[in-house]
mmCIF file of C-alpha atoms in Angstrom:
data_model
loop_
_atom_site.group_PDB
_atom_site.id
_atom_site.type_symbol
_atom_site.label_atom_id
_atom_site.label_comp_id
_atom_site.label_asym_id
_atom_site.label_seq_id
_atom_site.Cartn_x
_atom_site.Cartn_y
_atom_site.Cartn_z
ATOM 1 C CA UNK C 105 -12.743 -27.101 5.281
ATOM 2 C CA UNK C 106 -11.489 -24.623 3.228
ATOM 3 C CA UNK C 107 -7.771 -24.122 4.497
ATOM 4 C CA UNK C 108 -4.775 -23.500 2.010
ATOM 5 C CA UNK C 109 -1.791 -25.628 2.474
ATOM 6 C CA UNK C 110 1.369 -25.204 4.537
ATOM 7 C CA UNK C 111 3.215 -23.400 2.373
ATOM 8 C CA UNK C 112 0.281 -20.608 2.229
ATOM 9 C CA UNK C 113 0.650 -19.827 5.820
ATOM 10 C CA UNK C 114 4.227 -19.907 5.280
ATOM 11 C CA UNK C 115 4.226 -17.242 2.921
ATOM 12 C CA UNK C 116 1.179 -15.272 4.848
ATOM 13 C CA UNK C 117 3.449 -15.704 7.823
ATOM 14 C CA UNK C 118 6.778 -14.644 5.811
ATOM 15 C CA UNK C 119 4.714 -11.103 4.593
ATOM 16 C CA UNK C 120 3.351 -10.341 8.004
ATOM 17 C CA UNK C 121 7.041 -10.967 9.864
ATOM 18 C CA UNK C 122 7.866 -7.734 11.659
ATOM 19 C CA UNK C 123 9.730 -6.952 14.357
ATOM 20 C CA UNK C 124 6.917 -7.844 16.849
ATOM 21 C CA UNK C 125 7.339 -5.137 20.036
ATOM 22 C CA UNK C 126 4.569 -3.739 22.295
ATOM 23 C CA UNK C 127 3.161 -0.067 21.924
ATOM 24 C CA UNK C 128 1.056 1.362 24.956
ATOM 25 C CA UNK C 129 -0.852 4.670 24.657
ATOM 26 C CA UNK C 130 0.546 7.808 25.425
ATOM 27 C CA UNK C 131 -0.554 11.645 25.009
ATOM 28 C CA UNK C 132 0.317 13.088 21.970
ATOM 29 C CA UNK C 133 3.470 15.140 21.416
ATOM 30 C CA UNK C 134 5.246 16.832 19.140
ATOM 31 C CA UNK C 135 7.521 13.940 17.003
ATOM 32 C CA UNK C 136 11.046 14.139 17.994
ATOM 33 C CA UNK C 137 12.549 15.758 14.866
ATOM 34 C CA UNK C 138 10.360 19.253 15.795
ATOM 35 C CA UNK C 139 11.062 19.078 18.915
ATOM 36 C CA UNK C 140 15.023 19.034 18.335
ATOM 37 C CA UNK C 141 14.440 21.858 15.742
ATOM 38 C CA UNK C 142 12.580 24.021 18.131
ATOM 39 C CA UNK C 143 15.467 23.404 21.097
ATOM 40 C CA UNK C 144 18.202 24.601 18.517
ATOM 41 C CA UNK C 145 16.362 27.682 16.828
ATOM 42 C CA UNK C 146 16.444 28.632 20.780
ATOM 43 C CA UNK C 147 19.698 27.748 21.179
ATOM 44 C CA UNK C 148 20.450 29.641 18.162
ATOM 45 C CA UNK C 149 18.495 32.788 18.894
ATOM 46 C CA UNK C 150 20.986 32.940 23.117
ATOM 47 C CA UNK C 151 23.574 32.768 20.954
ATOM 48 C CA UNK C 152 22.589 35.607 18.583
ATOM 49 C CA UNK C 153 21.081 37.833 21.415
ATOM 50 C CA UNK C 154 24.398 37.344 23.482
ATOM 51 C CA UNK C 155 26.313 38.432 20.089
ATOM 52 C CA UNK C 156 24.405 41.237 19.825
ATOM 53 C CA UNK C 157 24.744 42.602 24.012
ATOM 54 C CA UNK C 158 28.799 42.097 23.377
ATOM 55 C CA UNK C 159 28.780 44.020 20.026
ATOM 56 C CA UNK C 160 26.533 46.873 22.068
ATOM 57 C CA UNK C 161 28.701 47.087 24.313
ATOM 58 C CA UNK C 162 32.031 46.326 22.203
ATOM 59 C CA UNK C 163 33.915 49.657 23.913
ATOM 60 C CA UNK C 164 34.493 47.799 27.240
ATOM 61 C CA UNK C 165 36.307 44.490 25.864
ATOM 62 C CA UNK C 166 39.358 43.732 24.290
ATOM 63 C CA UNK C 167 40.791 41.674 21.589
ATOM 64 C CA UNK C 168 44.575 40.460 22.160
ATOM 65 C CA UNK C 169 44.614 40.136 18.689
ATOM 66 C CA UNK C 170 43.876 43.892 17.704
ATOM 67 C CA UNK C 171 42.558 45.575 20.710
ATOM 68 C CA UNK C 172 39.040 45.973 18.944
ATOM 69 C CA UNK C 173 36.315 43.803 19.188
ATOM 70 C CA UNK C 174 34.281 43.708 15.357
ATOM 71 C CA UNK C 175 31.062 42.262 14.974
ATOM 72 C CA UNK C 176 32.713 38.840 14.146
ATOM 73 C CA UNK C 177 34.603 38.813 17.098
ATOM 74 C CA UNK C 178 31.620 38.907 19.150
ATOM 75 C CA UNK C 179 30.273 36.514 17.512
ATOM 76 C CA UNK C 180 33.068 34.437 17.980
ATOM 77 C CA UNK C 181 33.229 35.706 21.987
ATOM 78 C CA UNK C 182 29.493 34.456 22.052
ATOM 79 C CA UNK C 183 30.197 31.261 20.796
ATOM 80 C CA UNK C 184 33.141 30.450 22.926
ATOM 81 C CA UNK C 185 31.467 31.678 26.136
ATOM 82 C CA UNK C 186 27.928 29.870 25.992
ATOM 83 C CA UNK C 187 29.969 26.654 25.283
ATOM 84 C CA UNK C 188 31.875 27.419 28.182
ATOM 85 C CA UNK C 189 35.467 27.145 25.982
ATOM 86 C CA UNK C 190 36.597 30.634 27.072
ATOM 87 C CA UNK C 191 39.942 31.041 25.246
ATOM 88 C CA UNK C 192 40.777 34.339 27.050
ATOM 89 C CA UNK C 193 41.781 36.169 23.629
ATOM 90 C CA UNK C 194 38.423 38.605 24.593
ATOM 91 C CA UNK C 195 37.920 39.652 27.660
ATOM 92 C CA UNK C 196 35.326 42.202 29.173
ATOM 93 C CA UNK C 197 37.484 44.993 30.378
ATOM 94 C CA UNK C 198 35.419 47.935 31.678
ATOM 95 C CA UNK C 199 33.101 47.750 34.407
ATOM 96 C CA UNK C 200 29.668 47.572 32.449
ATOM 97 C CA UNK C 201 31.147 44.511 29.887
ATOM 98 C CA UNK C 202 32.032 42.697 33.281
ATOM 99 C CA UNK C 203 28.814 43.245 35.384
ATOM 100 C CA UNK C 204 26.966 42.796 31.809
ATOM 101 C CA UNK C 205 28.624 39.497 32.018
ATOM 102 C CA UNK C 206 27.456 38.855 35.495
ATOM 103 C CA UNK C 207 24.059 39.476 35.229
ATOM 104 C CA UNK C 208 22.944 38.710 31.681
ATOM 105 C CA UNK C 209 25.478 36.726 29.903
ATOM 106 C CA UNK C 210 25.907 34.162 32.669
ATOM 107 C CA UNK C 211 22.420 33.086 32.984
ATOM 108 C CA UNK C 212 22.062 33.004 29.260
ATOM 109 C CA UNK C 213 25.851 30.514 28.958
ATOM 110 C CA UNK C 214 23.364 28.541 31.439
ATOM 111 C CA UNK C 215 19.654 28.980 29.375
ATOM 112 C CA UNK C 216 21.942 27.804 26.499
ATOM 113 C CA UNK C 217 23.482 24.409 28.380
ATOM 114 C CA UNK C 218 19.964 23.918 30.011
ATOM 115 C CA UNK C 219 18.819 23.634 25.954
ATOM 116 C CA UNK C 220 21.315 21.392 24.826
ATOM 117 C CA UNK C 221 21.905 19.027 27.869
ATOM 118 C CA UNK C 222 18.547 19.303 28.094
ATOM 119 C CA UNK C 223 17.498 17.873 24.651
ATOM 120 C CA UNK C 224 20.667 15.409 25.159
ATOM 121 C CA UNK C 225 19.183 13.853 27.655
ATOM 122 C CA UNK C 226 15.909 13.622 26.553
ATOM 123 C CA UNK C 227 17.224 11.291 23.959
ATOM 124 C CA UNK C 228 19.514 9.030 26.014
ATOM 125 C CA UNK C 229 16.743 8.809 28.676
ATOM 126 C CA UNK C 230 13.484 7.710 26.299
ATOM 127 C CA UNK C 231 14.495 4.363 25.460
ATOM 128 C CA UNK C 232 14.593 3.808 29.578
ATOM 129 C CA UNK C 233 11.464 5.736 30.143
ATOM 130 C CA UNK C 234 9.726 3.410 28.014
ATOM 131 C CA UNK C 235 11.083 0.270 29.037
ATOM 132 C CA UNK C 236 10.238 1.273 32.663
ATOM 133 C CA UNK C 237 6.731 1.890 31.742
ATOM 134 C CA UNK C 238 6.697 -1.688 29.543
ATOM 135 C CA UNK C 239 8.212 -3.348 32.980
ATOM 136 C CA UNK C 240 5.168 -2.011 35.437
ATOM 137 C CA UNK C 241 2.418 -2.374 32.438
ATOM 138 C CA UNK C 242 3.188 -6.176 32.405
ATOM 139 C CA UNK C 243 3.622 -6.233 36.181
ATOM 140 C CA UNK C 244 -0.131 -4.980 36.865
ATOM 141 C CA UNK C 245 -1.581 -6.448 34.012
ATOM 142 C CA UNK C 246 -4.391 -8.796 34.891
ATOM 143 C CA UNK C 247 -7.037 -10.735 33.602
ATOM 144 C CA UNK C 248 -7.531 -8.229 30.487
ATOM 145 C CA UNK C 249 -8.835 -8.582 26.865
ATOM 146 C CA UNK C 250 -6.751 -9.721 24.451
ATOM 147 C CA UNK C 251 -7.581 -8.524 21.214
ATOM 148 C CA UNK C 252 -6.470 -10.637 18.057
ATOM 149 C CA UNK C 253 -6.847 -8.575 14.793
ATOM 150 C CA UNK C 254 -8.160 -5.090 14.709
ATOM 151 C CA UNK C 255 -10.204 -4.942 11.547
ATOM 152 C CA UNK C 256 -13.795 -3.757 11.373
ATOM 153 C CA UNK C 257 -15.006 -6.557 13.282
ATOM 154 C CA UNK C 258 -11.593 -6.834 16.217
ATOM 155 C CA UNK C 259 -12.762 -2.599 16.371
ATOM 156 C CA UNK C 260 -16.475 -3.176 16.730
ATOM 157 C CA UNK C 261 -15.893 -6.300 19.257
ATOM 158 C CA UNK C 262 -13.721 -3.944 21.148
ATOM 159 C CA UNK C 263 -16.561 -0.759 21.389
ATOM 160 C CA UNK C 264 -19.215 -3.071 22.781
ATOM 161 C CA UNK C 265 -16.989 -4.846 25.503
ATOM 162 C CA UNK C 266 -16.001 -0.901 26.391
ATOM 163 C CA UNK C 267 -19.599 0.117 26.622
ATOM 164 C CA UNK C 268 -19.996 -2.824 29.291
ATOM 165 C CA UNK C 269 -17.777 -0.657 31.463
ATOM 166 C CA UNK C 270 -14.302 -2.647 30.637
ATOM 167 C CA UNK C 271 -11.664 -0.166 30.887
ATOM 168 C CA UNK C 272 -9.311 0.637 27.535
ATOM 169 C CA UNK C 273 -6.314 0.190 29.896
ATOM 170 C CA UNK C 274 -7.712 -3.597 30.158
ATOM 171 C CA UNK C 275 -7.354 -3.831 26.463
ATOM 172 C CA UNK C 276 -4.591 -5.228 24.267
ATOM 173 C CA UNK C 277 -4.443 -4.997 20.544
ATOM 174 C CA UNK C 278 -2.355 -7.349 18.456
ATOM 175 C CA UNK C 279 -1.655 -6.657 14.797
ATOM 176 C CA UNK C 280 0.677 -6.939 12.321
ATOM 177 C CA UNK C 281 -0.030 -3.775 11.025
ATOM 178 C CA UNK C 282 2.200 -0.556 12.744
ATOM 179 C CA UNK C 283 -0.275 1.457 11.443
ATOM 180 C CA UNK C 284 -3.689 -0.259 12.896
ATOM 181 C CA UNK C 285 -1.234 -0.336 15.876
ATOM 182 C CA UNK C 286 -0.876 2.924 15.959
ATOM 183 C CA UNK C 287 -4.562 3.347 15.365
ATOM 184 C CA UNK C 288 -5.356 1.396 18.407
ATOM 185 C CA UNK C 289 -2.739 3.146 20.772
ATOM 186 C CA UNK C 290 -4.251 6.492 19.469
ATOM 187 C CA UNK C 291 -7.426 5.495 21.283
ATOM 188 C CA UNK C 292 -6.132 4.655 24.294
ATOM 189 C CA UNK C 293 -5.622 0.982 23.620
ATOM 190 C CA UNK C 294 -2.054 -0.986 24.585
ATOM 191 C CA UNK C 295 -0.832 -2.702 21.422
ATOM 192 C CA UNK C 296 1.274 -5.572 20.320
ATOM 193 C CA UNK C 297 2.815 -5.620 16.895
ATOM 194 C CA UNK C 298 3.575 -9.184 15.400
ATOM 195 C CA UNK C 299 2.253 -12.422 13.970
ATOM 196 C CA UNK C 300 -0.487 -13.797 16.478
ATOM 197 C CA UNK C 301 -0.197 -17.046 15.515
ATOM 198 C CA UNK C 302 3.569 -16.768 17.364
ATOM 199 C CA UNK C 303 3.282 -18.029 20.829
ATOM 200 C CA UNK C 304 6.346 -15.084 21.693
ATOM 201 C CA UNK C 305 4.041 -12.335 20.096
ATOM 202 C CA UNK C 306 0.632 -13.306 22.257
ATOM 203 C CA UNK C 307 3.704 -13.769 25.371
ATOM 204 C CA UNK C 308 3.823 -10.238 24.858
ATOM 205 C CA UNK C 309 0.379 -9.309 25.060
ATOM 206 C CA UNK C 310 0.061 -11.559 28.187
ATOM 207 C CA UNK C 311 -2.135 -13.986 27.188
ATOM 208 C CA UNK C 312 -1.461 -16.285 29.468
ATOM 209 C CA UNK C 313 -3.071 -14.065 32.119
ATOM 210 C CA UNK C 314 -5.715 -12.655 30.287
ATOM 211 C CA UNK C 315 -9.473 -13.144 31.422
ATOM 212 C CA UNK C 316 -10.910 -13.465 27.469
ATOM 213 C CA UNK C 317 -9.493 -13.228 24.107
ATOM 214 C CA UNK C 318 -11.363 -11.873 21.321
ATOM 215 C CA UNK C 319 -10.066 -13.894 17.787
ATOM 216 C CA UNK C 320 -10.736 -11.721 14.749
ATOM 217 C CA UNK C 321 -8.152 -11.818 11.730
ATOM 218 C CA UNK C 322 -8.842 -10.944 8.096
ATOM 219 C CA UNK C 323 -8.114 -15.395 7.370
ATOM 220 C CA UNK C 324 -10.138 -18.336 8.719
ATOM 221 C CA UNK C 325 -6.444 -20.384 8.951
ATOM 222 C CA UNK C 326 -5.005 -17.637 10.500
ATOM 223 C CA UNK C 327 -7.995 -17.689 13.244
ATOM 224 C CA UNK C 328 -6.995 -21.384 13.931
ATOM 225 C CA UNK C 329 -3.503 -20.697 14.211
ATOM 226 C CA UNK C 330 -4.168 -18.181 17.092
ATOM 227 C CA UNK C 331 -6.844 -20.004 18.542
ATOM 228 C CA UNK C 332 -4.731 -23.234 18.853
ATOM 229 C CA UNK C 333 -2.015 -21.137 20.149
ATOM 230 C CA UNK C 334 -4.001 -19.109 22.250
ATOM 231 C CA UNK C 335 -5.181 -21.923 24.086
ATOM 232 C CA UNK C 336 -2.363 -23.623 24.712
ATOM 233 C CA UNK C 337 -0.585 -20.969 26.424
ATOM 234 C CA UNK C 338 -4.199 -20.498 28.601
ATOM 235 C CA UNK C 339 -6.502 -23.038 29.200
ATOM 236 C CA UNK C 340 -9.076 -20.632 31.700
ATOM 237 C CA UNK C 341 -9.684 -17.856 29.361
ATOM 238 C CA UNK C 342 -12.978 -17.452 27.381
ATOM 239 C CA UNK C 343 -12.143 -17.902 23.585
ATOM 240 C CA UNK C 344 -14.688 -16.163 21.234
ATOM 241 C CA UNK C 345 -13.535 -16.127 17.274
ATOM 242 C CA UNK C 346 -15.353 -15.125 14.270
ATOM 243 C CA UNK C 347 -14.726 -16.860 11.048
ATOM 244 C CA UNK C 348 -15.757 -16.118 7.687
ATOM 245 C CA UNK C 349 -17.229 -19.977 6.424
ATOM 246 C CA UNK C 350 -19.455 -21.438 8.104
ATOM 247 C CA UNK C 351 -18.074 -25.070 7.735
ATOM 248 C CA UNK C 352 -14.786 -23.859 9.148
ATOM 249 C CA UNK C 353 -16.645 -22.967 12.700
ATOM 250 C CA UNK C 354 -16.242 -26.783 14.078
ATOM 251 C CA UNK C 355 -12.449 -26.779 13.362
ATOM 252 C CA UNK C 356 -12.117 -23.915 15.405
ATOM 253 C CA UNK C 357 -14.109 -25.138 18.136
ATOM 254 C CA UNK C 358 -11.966 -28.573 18.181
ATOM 255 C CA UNK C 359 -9.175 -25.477 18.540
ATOM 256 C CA UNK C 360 -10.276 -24.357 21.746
ATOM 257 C CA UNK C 361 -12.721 -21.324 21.056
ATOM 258 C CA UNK C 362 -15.587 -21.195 23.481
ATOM 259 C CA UNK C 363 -17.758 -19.366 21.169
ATOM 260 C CA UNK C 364 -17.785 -18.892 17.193
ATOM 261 C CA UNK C 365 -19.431 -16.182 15.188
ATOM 262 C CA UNK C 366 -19.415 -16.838 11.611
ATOM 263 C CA UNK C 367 -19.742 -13.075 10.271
ATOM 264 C CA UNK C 368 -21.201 -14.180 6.382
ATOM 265 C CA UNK C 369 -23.560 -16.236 8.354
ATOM 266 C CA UNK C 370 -25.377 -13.574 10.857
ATOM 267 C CA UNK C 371 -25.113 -10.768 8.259
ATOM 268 C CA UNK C 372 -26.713 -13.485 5.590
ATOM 269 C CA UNK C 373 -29.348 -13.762 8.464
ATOM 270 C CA UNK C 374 -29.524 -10.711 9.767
ATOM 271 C CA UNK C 375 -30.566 -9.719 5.567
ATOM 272 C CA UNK C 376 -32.892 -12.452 5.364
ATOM 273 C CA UNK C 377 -34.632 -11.329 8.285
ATOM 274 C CA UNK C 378 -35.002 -7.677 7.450
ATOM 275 C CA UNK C 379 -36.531 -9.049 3.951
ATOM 276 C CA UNK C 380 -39.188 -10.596 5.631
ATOM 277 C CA UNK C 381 -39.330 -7.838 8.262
ATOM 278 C CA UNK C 382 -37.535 -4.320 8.402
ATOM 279 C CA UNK C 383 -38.797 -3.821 12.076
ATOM 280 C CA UNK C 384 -37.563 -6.974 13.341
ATOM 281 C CA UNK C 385 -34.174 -6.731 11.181
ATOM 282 C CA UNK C 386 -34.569 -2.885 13.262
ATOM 283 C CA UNK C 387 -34.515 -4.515 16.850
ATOM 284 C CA UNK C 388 -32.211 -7.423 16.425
ATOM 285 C CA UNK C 389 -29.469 -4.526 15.046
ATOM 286 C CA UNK C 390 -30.401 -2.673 18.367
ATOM 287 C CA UNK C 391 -29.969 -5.446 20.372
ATOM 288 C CA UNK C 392 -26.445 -6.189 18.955
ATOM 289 C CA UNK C 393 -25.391 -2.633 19.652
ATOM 290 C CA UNK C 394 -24.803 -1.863 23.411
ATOM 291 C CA UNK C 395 -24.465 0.988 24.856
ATOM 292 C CA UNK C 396 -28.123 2.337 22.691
ATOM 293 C CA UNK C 397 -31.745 1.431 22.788
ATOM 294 C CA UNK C 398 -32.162 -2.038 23.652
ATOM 295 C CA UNK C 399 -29.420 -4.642 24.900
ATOM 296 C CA UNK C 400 -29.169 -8.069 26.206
ATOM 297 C CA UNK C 401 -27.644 -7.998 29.746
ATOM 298 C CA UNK C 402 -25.942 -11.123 31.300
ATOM 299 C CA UNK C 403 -26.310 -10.688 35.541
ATOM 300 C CA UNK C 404 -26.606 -12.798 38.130
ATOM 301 C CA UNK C 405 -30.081 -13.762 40.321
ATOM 302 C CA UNK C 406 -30.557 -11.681 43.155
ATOM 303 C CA UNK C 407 -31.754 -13.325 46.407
ATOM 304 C CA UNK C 408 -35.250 -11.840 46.229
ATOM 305 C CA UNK C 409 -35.350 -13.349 42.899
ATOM 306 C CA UNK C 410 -34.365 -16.871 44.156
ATOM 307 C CA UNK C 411 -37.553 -19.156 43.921
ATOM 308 C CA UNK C 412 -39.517 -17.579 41.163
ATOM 309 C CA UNK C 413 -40.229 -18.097 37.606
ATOM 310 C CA UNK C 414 -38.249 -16.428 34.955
ATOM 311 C CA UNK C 415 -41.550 -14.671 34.066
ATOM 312 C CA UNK C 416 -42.139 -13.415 37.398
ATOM 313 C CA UNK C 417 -38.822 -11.673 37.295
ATOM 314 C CA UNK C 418 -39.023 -7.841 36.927
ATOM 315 C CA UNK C 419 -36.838 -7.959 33.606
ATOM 316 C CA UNK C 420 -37.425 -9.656 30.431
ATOM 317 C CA UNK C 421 -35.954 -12.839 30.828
ATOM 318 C CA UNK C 422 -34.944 -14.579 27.847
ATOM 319 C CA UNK C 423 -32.510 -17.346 28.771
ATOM 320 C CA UNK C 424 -31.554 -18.694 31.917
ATOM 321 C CA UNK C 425 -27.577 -20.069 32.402
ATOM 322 C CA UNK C 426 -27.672 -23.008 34.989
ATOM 323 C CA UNK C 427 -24.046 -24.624 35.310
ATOM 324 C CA UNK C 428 -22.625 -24.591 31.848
ATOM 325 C CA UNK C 429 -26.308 -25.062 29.739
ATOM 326 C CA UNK C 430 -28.499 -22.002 28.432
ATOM 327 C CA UNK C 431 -32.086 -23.317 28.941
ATOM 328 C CA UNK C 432 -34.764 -21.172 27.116
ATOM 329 C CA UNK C 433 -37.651 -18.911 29.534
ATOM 330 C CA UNK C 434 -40.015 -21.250 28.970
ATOM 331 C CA UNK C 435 -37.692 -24.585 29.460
ATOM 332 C CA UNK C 436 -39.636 -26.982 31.981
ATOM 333 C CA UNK C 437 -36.650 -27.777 33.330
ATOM 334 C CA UNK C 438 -35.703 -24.581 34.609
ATOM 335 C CA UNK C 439 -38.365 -24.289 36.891
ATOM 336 C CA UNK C 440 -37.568 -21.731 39.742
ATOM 337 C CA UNK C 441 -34.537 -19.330 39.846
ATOM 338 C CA UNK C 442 -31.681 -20.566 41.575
ATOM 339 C CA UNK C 443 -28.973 -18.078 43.294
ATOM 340 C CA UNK C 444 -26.594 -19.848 41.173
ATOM 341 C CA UNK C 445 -28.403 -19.100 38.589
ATOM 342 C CA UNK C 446 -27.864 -16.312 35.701
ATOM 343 C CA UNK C 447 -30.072 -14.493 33.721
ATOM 344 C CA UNK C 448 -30.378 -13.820 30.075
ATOM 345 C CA UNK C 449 -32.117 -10.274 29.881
ATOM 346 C CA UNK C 450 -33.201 -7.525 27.575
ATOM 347 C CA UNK C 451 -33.027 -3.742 29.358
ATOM 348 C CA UNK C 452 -33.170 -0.487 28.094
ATOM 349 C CA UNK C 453 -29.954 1.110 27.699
ATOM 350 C CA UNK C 454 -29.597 4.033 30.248
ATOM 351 C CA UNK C 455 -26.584 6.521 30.193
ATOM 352 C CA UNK C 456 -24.010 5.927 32.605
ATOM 353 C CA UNK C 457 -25.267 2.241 33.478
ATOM 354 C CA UNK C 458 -22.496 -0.407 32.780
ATOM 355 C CA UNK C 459 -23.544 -4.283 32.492
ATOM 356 C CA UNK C 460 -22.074 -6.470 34.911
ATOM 357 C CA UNK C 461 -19.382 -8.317 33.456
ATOM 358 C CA UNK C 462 -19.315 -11.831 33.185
ATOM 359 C CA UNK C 463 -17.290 -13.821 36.120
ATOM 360 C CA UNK C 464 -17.570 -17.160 33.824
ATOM 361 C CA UNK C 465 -13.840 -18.902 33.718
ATOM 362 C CA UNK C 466 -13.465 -22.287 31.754
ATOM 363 C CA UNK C 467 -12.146 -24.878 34.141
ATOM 364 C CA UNK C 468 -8.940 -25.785 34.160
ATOM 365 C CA UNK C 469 -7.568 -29.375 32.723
#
């Protein structure tokens, strides 16, 4: 077992400590600094067009200061009337000035509070906005995928469960990263930033209601960490980790994964296999990839399959799943299909077709 020490994962744990907080996806927007900018070169060009229809018109007001009314001063009329101030020291005299202040000054005093209010409230009102949307996200959230890690093997674990028809709003991400975060959210993923081997970060990602949980960190400690912690806040979900040693795949079993993919391992293989022959290495890659050429397809036994051989089957049975053992095609002891009963298959990928997904839950303790 090739685990460092405690204080290792104290330190790992120490560098990865961020403020853990969820991030769901949302359309894309203009950041909040542009926006502000744009909302105030607006503001800025009512004020400077309002200037400019008092100066026009500057005959038909008056300034208690010097009867005239300069440039400046209606500027400074402008300013005073958009913000609604209105000292009284210039005042629209003659008939035009007053019904120009009717007609096109009012609405633009109100264009300019609309702007301002406007972008005011924007502000005050996000940080609610989002906290309403976390509040109903975790209130419908239901036996989803929990993602752990979101590397090039959390990413690739996460495109083949989507082309089995699982929806991305089904799909949590949970990184330490803000920026794989980010990544994730950016393709339509909800994600969790934080330490996954903190029970309060995978409490965030609902764990304890989710339906499977993918475990795939850059560490194999780090994988048992989750996996132990994973399980313990859910004892029904379906546990699949990868690890990078081989000898470390019966710890994490002992943890509480269901499944364990050692990813040195199957590549080592999956090269050794190639060597000896490129077309097979060719098929078994195909097979591996859904959603293209050739996949293997878990689905139940339909009645008018019920009684009949695995080869008598119209698909291309290669396992059959009775109770919780996987008994090969040609297994004596499988016999005839049972409805209860599921089969192991190889189909032909076809656009738009989704694979059934998998109804297994461990039993509870």
């Amino acid at each position: 077992m090739k685990l460092p020490g405690h204080d290792a994962i104290a330190r790992q744990a120490d560098e990865h400590l961020v403020t853990h907080r969820v991030k769901l996806p949302r359309k894309v927007v203009e950041r909040p600094i542009r926006q502000v900018s744009k909302r105030l070169l607006m503001a800025l060009g009512v004020l400077i067009a309002t200037a400019l229809i008092v100066y026009a018109d500057r005959d038909g007001y008056s300034d208690n200061s010097d009867g005239s009314v300069d440039f400046l001063d209606a500027f400074y009329y402008a300013t005073v009337t958009l913000s609604t101030t209105g000292y009284g020291d210039i005042t629209p005299v003659s008939d035009s000035a007053r019904l120009m202040n009717i007609f096109v000054i009012t609405p633009l005093r109100v264009l300019f509070l609309i702007i301002l209010v406007g972008t005011t409230l924007e502000v005050l009102t996000e940080r609610t906005r989002e906290e309403w949307r976390l509040n109903r996200w975790r209130s419908t959230l239901r036996d989803h995928t929990v993602v752990i890690g979101f590397g090039t093997k959390g990413r690739s674990a996460v495109q083949t469960v989507c082309a089995t028809g699982l929806k991305k709003e089904q799909v949590v991400v949970v990184d330490p990263s803000s920026k794989v975060v980010d990544a994730a959210t950016a393709e339509g993923f909800a994600g969790v930033i934080g330490d996954a081997t903190r029970s309060e970060v995978l409490k965030r990602a609902e764990v304890h209601k989710a339906r499977q949980i993918i475990v795939a960190p850059q560490r194999d400690d780090t994988a048992v960490l989750v996996t132990l912690t994973a399980r313990q806040l859910n004892r029904a979900a379906k546990i699949v980790a990868a690890v990078r040693e081989e000898e470390n795949a019966p710890l994490l079993k002992q943890s509480g994964a269901d499944a364990v993919i050692t990813s040195s391992g199957a590549a080592g293989r999956l090269l050794g296999l190639s060597v000896l022959s490129p077309a097979a290495g060719m098929v078994m890659e195909d097979l591996i990839q859904q959603g293209s050429g050739l996949d293997i397809v878990e689905r139940p036994v339909v009645r008018a399959e019920v009684g009949k051989k695995p080869r008598e089957t119209d698909d291309l049975v290669v396992s059959v799943l009775r109770g919780h053992r996987v008994l090969g095609y040609d297994d004596p002891s499988v016999g005839t299909l049972q409805l209860t009963d599921r089969l192991i298959t190889i189909a032909r990928a076809t656009p738009g077709a989704h694979i059934t997904p998998d109804t297994w839950r461990r039993p509870r303790d």
